PDB file of C-alpha atoms in Angstrom:
ATOM      1  CA  MET Y   1       0.000   0.000   0.000  1.00 80.00           C
ATOM      2  CA  GLY Y   2       1.369   3.389  -0.949  1.00 90.00           C
ATOM      3  CA  ILE Y   3       2.133   6.305   1.316  1.00 92.00           C
ATOM      4  CA  ILE Y   4      -0.761   8.350  -0.028  1.00 92.00           C
ATOM      5  CA  ALA Y   5      -3.220   5.506   0.550  1.00 92.00           C
ATOM      6  CA  LYS Y   6      -2.028   5.064   4.151  1.00 93.00           C
ATOM      7  CA  GLN Y   7      -2.330   8.786   4.809  1.00 95.00           C
ATOM      8  CA  GLY Y   8      -5.793   8.796   3.242  1.00 94.00           C
ATOM      9  CA  ILE Y   9      -6.958   5.952   5.456  1.00 95.00           C
ATOM     10  CA  LYS Y  10      -5.538   7.595   8.590  1.00 95.00           C
ATOM     11  CA  ASN Y  11      -7.169  10.875   7.633  1.00 97.00           C
ATOM     12  CA  SER Y  12     -10.537   9.208   7.023  1.00 97.00           C
ATOM     13  CA  VAL Y  13     -10.400   7.380  10.344  1.00 97.00           C
ATOM     14  CA  SER Y  14      -9.561  10.577  12.220  1.00 97.00           C
ATOM     15  CA  ILE Y  15     -12.404  12.462  10.507  1.00 97.00           C
ATOM     16  CA  TYR Y  16     -14.931   9.742  11.338  1.00 97.00           C
ATOM     17  CA  LEU Y  17     -13.627   9.513  14.905  1.00 97.00           C
ATOM     18  CA  GLY Y  18     -13.977  13.274  15.353  1.00 95.00           C
ATOM     19  CA  PHE Y  19     -17.499  13.125  13.934  1.00 96.00           C
ATOM     20  CA  LEU Y  20     -18.379  10.323  16.357  1.00 96.00           C
ATOM     21  CA  ILE Y  21     -16.926  12.146  19.376  1.00 95.00           C
ATOM     22  CA  GLY Y  22     -18.750  15.342  18.405  1.00 90.00           C
ATOM     23  CA  GLY Y  23     -22.028  13.457  18.052  1.00 91.00           C
ATOM     24  CA  ILE Y  24     -21.653  11.781  21.432  1.00 93.00           C
ATOM     25  CA  TYR Y  25     -20.770  15.117  23.009  1.00 89.00           C
ATOM     26  CA  THR Y  26     -23.781  16.869  21.497  1.00 85.00           C
ATOM     27  CA  ILE Y  27     -26.331  14.117  22.100  1.00 89.00           C
ATOM     28  CA  LEU Y  28     -25.289  12.732  25.479  1.00 90.00           C
ATOM     29  CA  LEU Y  29     -23.045  15.137  27.342  1.00 87.00           C
ATOM     30  CA  VAL Y  30     -24.453  18.600  26.576  1.00 84.00           C
ATOM     31  CA  PRO Y  31     -27.988  17.931  27.865  1.00 84.00           C
ATOM     32  CA  LYS Y  32     -26.540  16.672  31.157  1.00 87.00           C
ATOM     33  CA  VAL Y  33     -24.078  19.544  31.606  1.00 86.00           C
ATOM     34  CA  PHE Y  34     -26.513  22.338  30.728  1.00 85.00           C
ATOM     35  CA  GLU Y  35     -29.605  20.765  32.305  1.00 87.00           C
ATOM     36  CA  GLN Y  36     -29.857  23.427  35.031  1.00 90.00           C
ATOM     37  CA  ASN Y  37     -29.077  26.451  32.828  1.00 88.00           C
ATOM     38  CA  PRO Y  38     -30.046  26.005  29.162  1.00 85.00           C
ATOM     39  CA  GLU Y  39     -29.402  29.737  28.640  1.00 90.00           C
ATOM     40  CA  GLU Y  40     -25.682  29.089  29.026  1.00 89.00           C
ATOM     41  CA  TRP Y  41     -25.823  26.524  26.217  1.00 86.00           C
ATOM     42  CA  GLY Y  42     -27.570  29.098  24.048  1.00 89.00           C
ATOM     43  CA  LEU Y  43     -24.856  31.639  24.847  1.00 92.00           C
ATOM     44  CA  ALA Y  44     -22.128  29.126  24.026  1.00 88.00           C
ATOM     45  CA  ARG Y  45     -23.778  28.334  20.673  1.00 88.00           C
ATOM     46  CA  LEU Y  46     -24.129  32.059  19.940  1.00 94.00           C
ATOM     47  CA  LEU Y  47     -20.433  32.685  20.615  1.00 94.00           C
ATOM     48  CA  VAL Y  48     -19.419  29.760  18.403  1.00 90.00           C
ATOM     49  CA  SER Y  49     -21.686  31.016  15.614  1.00 94.00           C
ATOM     50  CA  ILE Y  50     -20.225  34.522  15.815  1.00 96.00           C
ATOM     51  CA  ALA Y  51     -16.703  33.098  15.749  1.00 94.00           C
ATOM     52  CA  MET Y  52     -17.566  31.036  12.674  1.00 93.00           C
ATOM     53  CA  LEU Y  53     -18.690  34.222  10.930  1.00 95.00           C
ATOM     54  CA  ILE Y  54     -15.485  36.091  11.829  1.00 95.00           C
ATOM     55  CA  VAL Y  55     -12.982  33.340  10.943  1.00 93.00           C
ATOM     56  CA  PRO Y  56     -13.228  33.662   7.123  1.00 92.00           C
ATOM     57  CA  TRP Y  57     -12.529  37.395   7.302  1.00 90.00           C
ATOM     58  CA  VAL Y  58      -9.471  36.773   9.458  1.00 88.00           C
ATOM     59  CA  GLN Y  59      -8.225  34.063   7.099  1.00 88.00           C
ATOM     60  CA  PHE Y  60      -8.532  36.413   4.129  1.00 89.00           C
ATOM     61  CA  SER Y  61      -6.875  39.392   5.801  1.00 88.00           C
ATOM     62  CA  ILE Y  62      -3.893  37.934   7.685  1.00 87.00           C
ATOM     63  CA  PRO Y  63      -1.865  36.750   4.644  1.00 86.00           C
ATOM     64  CA  ASN Y  64      -2.214  40.156   2.977  1.00 85.00           C
ATOM     65  CA  THR Y  65      -1.208  41.900   6.201  1.00 85.00           C
ATOM     66  CA  VAL Y  66       1.879  39.706   6.545  1.00 85.00           C
ATOM     67  CA  ILE Y  67       2.880  40.396   2.941  1.00 86.00           C
ATOM     68  CA  LYS Y  68       2.411  44.138   3.379  1.00 85.00           C
ATOM     69  CA  PHE Y  69       4.233  44.620   6.679  1.00 84.00           C
ATOM     70  CA  TYR Y  70       6.821  41.803   6.738  1.00 82.00           C
ATOM     71  CA  SER Y  71       9.513  43.722   4.887  1.00 79.00           C
ATOM     72  CA  ARG Y  72       9.113  46.769   7.134  1.00 77.00           C
ATOM     73  CA  PHE Y  73       9.519  44.819  10.361  1.00 75.00           C
ATOM     74  CA  SER Y  74      12.331  42.619   9.086  1.00 71.00           C
ATOM     75  CA  LYS Y  75      14.324  45.735   8.065  1.00 68.00           C
ATOM     76  CA  GLU Y  76      13.739  47.371  11.466  1.00 63.00           C
ATOM     77  CA  LYS Y  77      14.955  44.239  13.231  1.00 62.00           C
ATOM     78  CA  ILE Y  78      18.195  44.136  11.228  1.00 61.00           C
ATOM     79  CA  GLY Y  79      18.974  47.856  11.427  1.00 51.00           C
TER      80      GLY Y  79
END
């Protein structure tokens, strides 16, 4: 079996395992943890949703910022 096939299998297993752990967490653990205060679960979901909206903007802007300012800071460090 080739290297790429082995990496593909490992990657698939880790994705399915993460999906399984996330499902167990959401179905079994969350209702028990937030049973007394469901408002806190709503707040946690809201914060995650807001973060998911912000992440693409950060991913688009950071590489351009690094390209723009890298030369300035590397010259200041040398001189």
